[in-house]
Structures are given as C-alpha cells and as structure tokens.
Amino acid sequence: MLLSAPPVRVTPEPPSRGRTLQGGLWAEVAPHEGVARLQRCRHAAPAHVSKPSWQGGHLLLQVNCPSTGLFGGDSLTLDVKVREGAAMTLTSQAAMRIHPMHAHDQAEAINRFDVCGADSWLEYWPEATVLQAEANFQQHTQLDCRDGGEALVLDVVWPGRLRRGEAFRFGRYHTQLDVQLDESLALRERGRFDRGSRARAAWQRALTPAVQCTVVLVTRRDVSKCAEALHAWDLPPECLLGATALPAGGLAVRVLSRNLRELPRLLQRLRSFAYETAERPEPSLRRLLA
C-alpha cells in the first residue's frame, strides 16, 4: 500500500538585494588661463560624467546615471570643490528614479559642495528625483560658501510617477539641507516624509499631487526686495510659490506645482532671476564648446 506524505509548507525567502553601488563624483575646479578647468575628477557607478564643455570661462559638467536610478542599498555622492575665480554649472541629463525596494532598504544621495574664494561660483541645477512606489530615499546636501564664494542650488522631487497614477505611494523620503556662509549658518532644513507623518500629509493637501521644488541662492548681493518681487509674480495655474531672504545672505524659494507643463518654464524664470540677482551672466544649460 502506498502512503502519501503530508504536504510540506515552504515559505519563500525575499529576493536577494544583489550587488549595491557606492559611487559618485569627486571633482575640484580652478581657473587656468582664464578658463575654469577640472583640476581633479574621479567618478564611479552609479555616476558617469560626460565630456565637459565651456561657455567663455564657465565650465558645464553633466552627471549621468547609467543604471537609470538608485536601488536599495545604492549610494551616490557628489563632492565638488570650486576654487577662487572659477565658475561651474553641474547638471544632469535625465531624471533620477528611486526604484521600489524592501521596507528595510533605502537608497541615499550625499551632496557636498565647497565654494571658496573671490568670484567663485557653483550652480547645481539637476533634473528631478522621482520617488517610485515603495521607494525609500534619504538625501543630505551640504553647501559651504566662504571668502566670496556664491552658489545656486536646485532640488526637484516628484512624489511618484504622476502620469501613472502613482502619487505618494513611495515608502519614505528624508531630506537634509545645510547651507553655511562664511562663519554663519545661512539655512538648515529637515524633512521626514514617512507614511502617516504630518509633513507628508501637508504636502499631499497643498496641491494633490504636487511636485516640490527648492531653489537656494547664496549671494552677498542685496536681496532685501527679492522675496516681495517673487510674491508679486503672476504664476501659472495650480502653482504655489513662497520665498524668504536668508539673514546671512541669500534667498530660499519653495515651489509646489501640479502643472507639469508650466513647471519647467517657471523654474527657468527663477534661474534667470537668480542670475540677475547675483549679477552674473546666465550660461545656457546646453552643451556649448565656445
């Protein structure tokens, strides 16, 4: 007589995380014969750097992400130093996606920008970060401007792939921003957008769904009337804008927009306004070799 064995329950293990990437860009820019040059440059996956280009003496450098984004355990570091007399724009070619991952995993980005010396300038104007469903992401940006250095920094965050109906389905998003001007703390911001948090609920209620943008200008020029001028702008529909002058020197602007068609135009307008305020010629974000 044949006897049947009792059924065996097998609990599947979660898929392996796989190999993680711990890379980025480490660069130093200084002037040479009137042109900003890369004195030092090293990059490693998940970052790739395109061939630099120039507009006059202004250096334009693009950082790309060949892996199409960050996965659980990945870390991307941007460590850029700009020295006296050099001007640089650091940008990206496409949006950076933060992919789905296990709840205990997360991806992180660490941005360290050091702008030191008279007439030194750094612009960081990347494409958006997209928090896909079940993505966990932490970002820390540290900007230090000393001895005449000035900077313009943009951060754009999409709370999901909005055209796919994925708004606010990400796991968690933590952000830190520290801006130092000489010996003074110009700006410190912390955001923890966990599920169920008050910060996340406020973001959702403001304009559902809305892309969140932060623009920080660090300059020693007079910005006392800039916030008032920005608040008087005629904004596109479904866009909110708030601005404040930083006591140590500079301007912070926050934009919420669900008008995805008009948002790039609004950000370009803010960029031009920032360059005019800093009294600097505005370089094109396109690659020019002249």
Coordinates of N, CA, C and O in Angstrom, one line a residue, residues 111-256:
N111 N 25.4 65.1 -1.1 CA 25.9 66.2 -1.9 C 26.7 67.1 -1.0 O 26.2 67.7 -0.1
R112 N 28.0 67.2 -1.3 CA 28.9 68.2 -0.6 C 29.5 69.1 -1.6 O 30.3 68.8 -2.4
F113 N 29.2 70.4 -1.4 CA 29.6 71.5 -2.3 C 30.4 72.5 -1.5 O 29.9 73.1 -0.5
D114 N 31.6 72.8 -1.9 CA 32.5 73.7 -1.2 C 32.9 74.7 -2.2 O 33.7 74.4 -3.2
V115 N 32.5 76.0 -2.0 CA 32.8 77.1 -2.9 C 33.6 78.1 -2.2 O 33.0 78.8 -1.3
C116 N 34.9 78.3 -2.5 CA 35.7 79.1 -1.7 C 36.6 80.0 -2.5 O 37.2 79.5 -3.5
G117 N 36.6 81.3 -2.2 CA 37.4 82.2 -2.9 C 36.7 83.3 -3.6 O 35.5 83.1 -4.0
A118 N 37.3 84.4 -3.8 CA 36.7 85.6 -4.5 C 36.2 85.2 -5.9 O 37.0 84.5 -6.7
D119 N 35.0 85.5 -6.3 CA 34.4 85.3 -7.6 C 34.3 83.8 -8.0 O 34.3 83.5 -9.1
S120 N 34.2 83.0 -7.0 CA 34.0 81.5 -7.2 C 32.5 81.3 -7.2 O 31.7 82.0 -6.5
W121 N 32.0 80.4 -8.1 CA 30.6 80.3 -8.3 C 30.3 78.8 -8.7 O 30.9 78.2 -9.5
L122 N 29.3 78.3 -8.0 CA 28.8 76.9 -8.3 C 27.3 76.9 -8.5 O 26.6 77.4 -7.7
E123 N 26.8 76.4 -9.7 CA 25.4 76.2 -9.9 C 25.2 74.7 -10.0 O 25.8 74.0 -10.7
Y124 N 24.2 74.2 -9.1 CA 23.8 72.8 -9.2 C 22.4 72.8 -9.6 O 21.5 73.2 -8.9
W125 N 22.1 72.4 -10.9 CA 20.8 72.5 -11.5 C 20.4 71.2 -12.1 O 20.4 71.0 -13.4
P126 N 20.1 70.1 -11.3 CA 19.9 68.8 -11.9 C 18.4 68.6 -12.3 O 17.6 69.5 -12.1
E127 N 18.2 67.5 -13.0 CA 16.8 67.1 -13.3 C 16.2 66.6 -12.0 O 16.8 66.5 -11.0
A128 N 14.9 66.2 -12.1 CA 14.1 65.8 -11.0 C 14.6 64.4 -10.4 O 15.1 63.6 -11.1
T129 N 14.3 64.3 -9.1 CA 14.3 63.0 -8.5 C 12.9 62.4 -8.4 O 12.0 63.1 -7.9
V130 N 12.7 61.2 -8.8 CA 11.3 60.6 -8.9 C 11.3 59.5 -7.9 O 12.0 58.5 -8.0
L131 N 10.4 59.6 -6.9 CA 10.2 58.6 -5.9 C 9.1 57.6 -6.3 O 7.9 57.9 -6.1
Q132 N 9.6 56.5 -6.9 CA 8.6 55.5 -7.3 C 7.9 54.8 -6.2 O 8.3 54.9 -5.0
A133 N 6.9 54.0 -6.5 CA 6.2 53.3 -5.4 C 7.1 52.4 -4.6 O 8.0 51.7 -5.2
E134 N 7.0 52.4 -3.3 CA 7.8 51.6 -2.4 C 9.2 52.0 -2.4 O 10.1 51.2 -2.0
A135 N 9.6 53.2 -2.8 CA 10.9 53.7 -2.8 C 11.2 54.3 -1.4 O 10.4 55.0 -0.8
N136 N 12.4 54.1 -0.9 CA 12.9 54.7 0.3 C 14.2 55.4 0.0 O 15.2 54.8 -0.5
F137 N 14.2 56.7 0.3 CA 15.3 57.6 -0.1 C 15.7 58.6 0.9 O 14.8 59.2 1.6
Q138 N 17.0 58.8 1.1 CA 17.5 59.8 2.0 C 18.5 60.6 1.3 O 19.4 60.1 0.6
Q139 N 18.4 62.0 1.4 CA 19.3 62.9 0.7 C 19.8 63.9 1.7 O 19.0 64.5 2.5
H140 N 21.1 64.2 1.7 CA 21.7 65.2 2.5 C 22.6 66.1 1.6 O 23.5 65.6 1.0
T141 N 22.3 67.4 1.6 CA 23.0 68.4 0.9 C 23.7 69.3 1.8 O 23.0 69.9 2.6
Q142 N 25.0 69.5 1.7 CA 25.8 70.4 2.5 C 26.5 71.4 1.5 O 27.3 71.0 0.7
L143 N 26.2 72.7 1.7 CA 26.7 73.7 0.8 C 27.5 74.7 1.7 O 26.9 75.3 2.7
D144 N 28.8 74.9 1.4 CA 29.6 75.7 2.2 C 30.3 76.8 1.3 O 31.0 76.5 0.4
C145 N 29.9 78.1 1.5 CA 30.4 79.2 0.7 C 31.3 80.1 1.6 O 30.8 80.5 2.6
R146 N 32.5 80.3 1.2 CA 33.5 81.1 2.0 C 34.3 82.0 1.2 O 34.5 81.8 0.0
D147 N 34.7 83.1 1.8 CA 35.7 84.1 1.3 C 35.2 84.6 -0.1 O 36.1 84.7 -1.0
G148 N 34.0 84.9 -0.3 CA 33.5 85.4 -1.6 C 32.8 84.4 -2.5 O 32.3 84.8 -3.5
G149 N 32.8 83.2 -2.1 CA 32.1 82.2 -2.9 C 30.6 82.3 -2.9 O 30.0 82.6 -1.9
E150 N 29.9 82.0 -4.0 CA 28.5 82.1 -4.1 C 28.0 80.9 -4.9 O 28.7 80.2 -5.6
A151 N 26.7 80.6 -4.7 CA 26.1 79.4 -5.3 C 24.6 79.5 -5.6 O 23.9 80.3 -4.9
L152 N 24.2 78.6 -6.5 CA 22.7 78.4 -6.8 C 22.5 77.0 -6.8 O 23.1 76.2 -7.6
V153 N 21.5 76.5 -6.0 CA 21.2 75.1 -5.9 C 19.7 74.8 -6.1 O 18.9 75.5 -5.6
L154 N 19.4 73.8 -6.9 CA 18.0 73.4 -7.2 C 17.8 72.0 -6.7 O 18.7 71.1 -6.8
D155 N 16.6 71.7 -6.2 CA 16.2 70.3 -5.8 C 14.7 70.2 -6.2 O 13.9 71.0 -5.8
V156 N 14.5 69.2 -7.1 CA 13.1 68.9 -7.6 C 12.7 67.5 -7.2 O 13.5 66.6 -7.6
V157 N 11.6 67.3 -6.6 CA 11.2 65.9 -6.2 C 9.8 65.7 -6.6 O 8.9 66.4 -6.3
W158 N 9.6 64.6 -7.4 CA 8.3 64.1 -7.8 C 7.9 63.0 -6.8 O 8.6 62.0 -6.6
P159 N 6.7 63.1 -6.2 CA 6.2 62.1 -5.3 C 5.6 60.9 -6.0 O 4.5 60.4 -5.7
G160 N 6.3 60.3 -6.9 CA 5.9 59.2 -7.7 C 5.8 59.5 -9.2 O 6.0 60.7 -9.6
R161 N 5.5 58.5 -10.0 CA 5.3 58.7 -11.5 C 3.9 59.2 -11.6 O 3.0 58.4 -11.8
L162 N 3.7 60.5 -11.7 CA 2.4 61.1 -11.5 C 1.5 60.7 -12.7 O 0.3 60.5 -12.6
R163 N 2.1 60.6 -13.9 CA 1.3 60.3 -15.1 C 0.8 58.8 -15.1 O -0.1 58.4 -15.9
R164 N 1.3 58.0 -14.1 CA 0.9 56.6 -14.0 C 0.0 56.4 -12.7 O -0.3 55.3 -12.3
G165 N -0.5 57.5 -12.2 CA -1.3 57.5 -11.0 C -0.6 56.9 -9.8 O -1.2 56.3 -8.9
E166 N 0.7 57.2 -9.6 CA 1.5 56.7 -8.6 C 1.8 57.6 -7.4 O 2.7 57.5 -6.7
A167 N 1.0 58.7 -7.3 CA 1.3 59.8 -6.4 C 1.3 59.3 -4.9 O 0.4 58.6 -4.5
F168 N 2.4 59.6 -4.2 CA 2.5 59.4 -2.8 C 2.4 57.9 -2.4 O 1.9 57.6 -1.3
R169 N 2.9 57.1 -3.3 CA 3.0 55.6 -3.0 C 4.4 55.2 -2.6 O 4.7 54.0 -2.4
F170 N 5.3 56.2 -2.5 CA 6.6 55.9 -2.0 C 6.6 55.5 -0.5 O 5.7 55.8 0.2
G171 N 7.7 54.8 -0.1 CA 7.8 54.4 1.3 C 8.1 55.5 2.2 O 7.3 56.0 3.0
R172 N 9.3 56.0 2.1 CA 9.7 57.2 3.0 C 10.8 58.0 2.2 O 11.5 57.5 1.3
Y173 N 10.8 59.3 2.6 CA 11.7 60.2 2.0 C 12.2 61.2 3.0 O 11.4 61.9 3.7
H174 N 13.5 61.2 3.3 CA 14.1 62.0 4.3 C 15.1 63.0 3.6 O 15.9 62.5 2.7
T175 N 15.1 64.2 4.0 CA 15.9 65.2 3.3 C 16.6 66.1 4.4 O 15.9 66.5 5.4
Q176 N 17.8 66.5 4.1 CA 18.6 67.4 5.0 C 19.3 68.4 4.1 O 19.9 68.0 3.1
L177 N 19.2 69.7 4.5 CA 19.9 70.7 3.8 C 20.6 71.6 4.8 O 19.9 72.2 5.7
D178 N 21.9 71.8 4.6 CA 22.7 72.7 5.4 C 23.4 73.7 4.6 O 24.2 73.2 3.7
V179 N 23.3 75.0 4.8 CA 24.0 76.0 4.0 C 24.8 76.9 4.9 O 24.2 77.4 5.9
Q180 N 26.1 76.9 4.7 CA 27.0 77.7 5.5 C 27.5 78.9 4.7 O 28.0 78.6 3.5
L181 N 27.5 80.1 5.2 CA 28.1 81.2 4.5 C 29.1 81.8 5.4 O 28.8 82.4 6.5
D182 N 30.4 81.7 5.1 CA 31.5 82.1 5.9 C 31.3 81.4 7.3 O 31.3 80.2 7.4
E183 N 31.2 82.1 8.4 CA 31.1 81.6 9.7 C 29.7 81.5 10.2 O 29.4 81.1 11.3
S184 N 28.7 81.8 9.3 CA 27.3 81.8 9.7 C 26.5 80.7 9.1 O 26.7 80.3 7.9
L185 N 25.6 80.1 9.8 CA 24.7 79.1 9.3 C 23.5 79.9 8.6 O 22.8 80.6 9.2
A186 N 23.5 79.8 7.3 CA 22.5 80.5 6.5 C 21.2 79.8 6.4 O 20.1 80.5 6.4
L187 N 21.2 78.5 6.4 CA 19.9 77.7 6.2 C 20.1 76.3 6.7 O 21.1 75.7 6.4
R188 N 19.1 75.8 7.5 CA 19.1 74.4 7.9 C 17.7 73.9 7.8 O 16.8 74.5 8.3
E189 N 17.5 72.9 7.0 CA 16.1 72.3 6.8 C 16.2 70.8 6.9 O 17.1 70.2 6.5
R190 N 15.1 70.3 7.6 CA 15.0 68.9 7.8 C 13.6 68.5 7.3 O 12.6 69.1 7.7
G191 N 13.4 67.4 6.6 CA 12.1 66.9 6.2 C 12.1 65.4 6.3 O 13.0 64.7 5.8
R192 N 11.0 64.9 6.9 CA 10.8 63.5 7.1 C 9.4 63.1 6.6 O 8.4 63.4 7.3
F193 N 9.4 62.6 5.4 CA 8.1 62.3 4.8 C 7.8 60.8 4.8 O 7.7 60.1 3.8
D194 N 7.6 60.4 6.1 CA 7.2 59.0 6.3 C 5.7 58.8 6.1 O 4.9 59.8 6.1
R195 N 5.3 57.6 5.9 CA 3.8 57.3 5.8 C 3.2 57.7 7.1 O 3.6 57.3 8.2
G196 N 2.1 58.5 7.0 CA 1.4 58.9 8.2 C 1.9 60.1 8.8 O 1.3 60.6 9.8
S197 N 3.0 60.7 8.4 CA 3.6 61.9 9.0 C 2.9 63.1 8.6 O 2.2 63.2 7.6
R198 N 2.9 64.1 9.5 CA 2.3 65.4 9.3 C 2.9 66.1 8.1 O 2.1 66.8 7.3
A199 N 4.2 66.0 7.9 CA 4.8 66.7 6.8 C 4.3 66.1 5.4 O 4.0 66.8 4.5
R200 N 4.2 64.8 5.4 CA 3.7 64.2 4.2 C 2.2 64.5 3.9 O 1.8 64.8 2.8
A201 N 1.4 64.6 5.0 CA 0.0 64.9 4.8 C -0.1 66.4 4.3 O -1.0 66.7 3.5
A202 N 0.7 67.3 4.8 CA 0.7 68.7 4.4 C 1.1 68.8 2.9 O 0.5 69.6 2.2
W203 N 2.1 68.1 2.5 CA 2.5 68.1 1.1 C 1.3 67.6 0.2 O 1.0 68.2 -0.8
Q204 N 0.6 66.5 0.6 CA -0.5 66.0 -0.1 C -1.6 66.9 -0.2 O -2.3 67.1 -1.2
R205 N -1.9 67.6 0.9 CA -3.1 68.5 0.9 C -2.9 69.8 0.1 O -3.8 70.4 -0.4
A206 N -1.6 70.2 0.0 CA -1.3 71.6 -0.6 C -1.9 71.6 -2.1 O -2.7 72.5 -2.4
L207 N -1.4 70.7 -2.9 CA -1.9 70.6 -4.3 C -1.7 69.1 -4.6 O -0.6 68.6 -4.6
T208 N -2.8 68.4 -4.8 CA -2.7 66.9 -4.9 C -2.8 66.5 -6.4 O -3.9 66.7 -7.0
P209 N -1.8 65.9 -7.0 CA -0.4 65.7 -6.5 C 0.4 66.9 -6.9 O 0.2 67.5 -7.9
A210 N 1.5 67.2 -6.1 CA 2.3 68.3 -6.5 C 3.8 67.9 -6.5 O 4.2 67.2 -5.6
V211 N 4.5 68.5 -7.4 CA 6.0 68.4 -7.4 C 6.5 69.4 -6.5 O 6.1 70.6 -6.5
Q212 N 7.5 69.1 -5.7 CA 8.1 70.0 -4.8 C 9.5 70.4 -5.3 O 10.3 69.6 -5.6
C213 N 9.7 71.8 -5.3 CA 11.0 72.3 -5.8 C 11.5 73.3 -4.8 O 10.8 74.1 -4.2
T214 N 12.8 73.2 -4.6 CA 13.5 74.1 -3.7 C 14.7 74.8 -4.5 O 15.5 74.1 -5.1
V215 N 14.7 76.1 -4.4 CA 15.8 76.9 -5.0 C 16.5 77.7 -3.9 O 15.8 78.4 -3.2
V216 N 17.8 77.5 -3.8 CA 18.6 78.3 -2.8 C 19.7 79.1 -3.5 O 20.5 78.5 -4.3
L217 N 19.7 80.4 -3.3 CA 20.7 81.3 -3.9 C 21.5 81.8 -2.7 O 21.0 82.4 -1.8
V218 N 22.8 81.6 -2.7 CA 23.7 82.1 -1.7 C 24.5 83.2 -2.4 O 25.3 83.0 -3.3
T219 N 24.3 84.5 -1.9 CA 25.0 85.6 -2.6 C 25.1 86.7 -1.5 O 24.4 86.8 -0.6
R220 N 26.1 87.5 -1.8 CA 26.3 88.7 -0.9 C 25.7 90.0 -1.5 O 25.8 91.0 -0.9
R221 N 25.0 89.8 -2.6 CA 24.3 90.9 -3.2 C 23.0 91.2 -2.3 O 22.6 90.4 -1.5
D222 N 22.4 92.4 -2.5 CA 21.3 92.8 -1.8 C 20.0 92.1 -2.3 O 19.6 92.2 -3.4
V223 N 19.4 91.3 -1.4 CA 18.2 90.5 -1.8 C 17.0 91.0 -1.0 O 16.0 90.2 -0.9
S224 N 17.1 92.1 -0.3 CA 16.0 92.5 0.6 C 14.7 92.7 -0.1 O 13.6 92.5 0.6
K225 N 14.6 93.0 -1.4 CA 13.4 93.1 -2.1 C 13.0 92.0 -3.0 O 12.0 92.0 -3.7
C226 N 13.8 90.9 -3.0 CA 13.6 89.8 -3.9 C 12.4 89.0 -3.6 O 11.6 88.6 -4.4
A227 N 12.2 88.7 -2.3 CA 11.0 87.9 -1.9 C 9.7 88.6 -2.2 O 8.8 88.0 -2.8
E228 N 9.7 89.9 -2.0 CA 8.5 90.7 -2.3 C 8.3 90.7 -3.8 O 7.1 90.5 -4.3
A229 N 9.3 90.8 -4.6 CA 9.2 90.7 -6.1 C 8.7 89.4 -6.6 O 7.8 89.3 -7.5
L230 N 9.2 88.3 -6.0 CA 8.7 86.9 -6.4 C 7.3 86.7 -6.0 O 6.5 86.1 -6.8
H231 N 6.8 87.2 -4.9 CA 5.5 87.0 -4.4 C 4.5 87.8 -5.3 O 3.3 87.5 -5.3
A232 N 5.0 88.8 -6.1 CA 4.1 89.6 -7.0 C 4.0 88.9 -8.3 O 3.3 89.5 -9.2
W233 N 4.8 87.8 -8.6 CA 4.7 87.2 -9.9 C 3.3 86.7 -10.2 O 2.6 86.2 -9.3
D234 N 3.0 86.7 -11.5 CA 1.7 86.1 -12.0 C 2.1 84.7 -12.3 O 2.7 84.4 -13.3
L235 N 1.7 83.7 -11.4 CA 2.1 82.4 -11.5 C 1.2 81.6 -12.4 O 0.0 81.9 -12.6
P236 N 1.7 80.5 -13.0 CA 0.8 79.6 -13.8 C -0.3 79.0 -12.9 O -0.1 78.9 -11.7
P237 N -1.4 78.5 -13.5 CA -2.4 77.9 -12.6 C -1.9 76.7 -11.9 O -1.0 76.0 -12.4
E238 N -2.4 76.4 -10.7 CA -2.0 75.3 -9.9 C -0.5 75.2 -9.6 O 0.1 74.2 -9.5
C239 N 0.0 76.4 -9.2 CA 1.4 76.6 -8.8 C 1.4 77.5 -7.5 O 0.6 78.5 -7.5
L240 N 2.1 77.1 -6.5 CA 2.3 77.9 -5.3 C 3.8 78.2 -5.2 O 4.6 77.4 -5.4
L241 N 4.1 79.4 -4.7 CA 5.5 79.9 -4.6 C 5.6 80.7 -3.3 O 4.8 81.5 -3.0
G242 N 6.6 80.3 -2.5 CA 7.0 81.1 -1.3 C 8.5 81.4 -1.3 O 9.3 80.6 -1.8
A243 N 8.9 82.6 -0.9 CA 10.3 83.0 -0.9 C 10.6 83.8 0.4 O 9.7 84.4 1.0
T244 N 11.8 83.6 0.8 CA 12.3 84.3 2.0 C 13.8 84.7 1.9 O 14.6 83.9 1.3
A245 N 14.2 85.9 2.3 CA 15.6 86.3 2.3 C 16.3 85.6 3.5 O 15.7 85.5 4.6
L246 N 17.5 85.1 3.3 CA 18.2 84.5 4.3 C 19.0 85.5 5.1 O 19.7 86.4 4.5
P247 N 18.9 85.6 6.4 CA 19.6 86.6 7.2 C 21.1 86.7 6.9 O 21.7 87.8 6.9
A248 N 21.8 85.5 6.7 CA 23.2 85.6 6.5 C 23.6 86.0 5.1 O 24.7 86.4 4.8
G249 N 22.6 86.0 4.2 CA 22.9 86.4 2.8 C 22.4 85.4 1.8 O 22.9 84.3 1.7
G250 N 21.4 85.8 1.0 CA 20.9 84.9 0.0 C 19.3 84.8 0.0 O 18.7 85.5 0.7
L251 N 18.8 83.8 -0.7 CA 17.4 83.7 -0.9 C 17.0 82.2 -1.0 O 17.7 81.4 -1.6
A252 N 15.9 81.8 -0.3 CA 15.3 80.5 -0.4 C 13.9 80.6 -1.0 O 13.1 81.4 -0.6
V253 N 13.7 79.7 -2.0 CA 12.4 79.7 -2.7 C 11.8 78.3 -2.7 O 12.6 77.3 -3.0
R254 N 10.5 78.1 -2.4 CA 9.9 76.8 -2.4 C 8.7 76.9 -3.4 O 7.9 77.9 -3.4
V255 N 8.6 75.9 -4.3 CA 7.6 75.9 -5.3 C 6.9 74.6 -5.2 O 7.5 73.5 -5.1
L256 N 5.5 74.6 -5.2 CA 4.7 73.4 -5.3 C 3.9 73.6 -6.6 O 3.3 74.6 -6.8

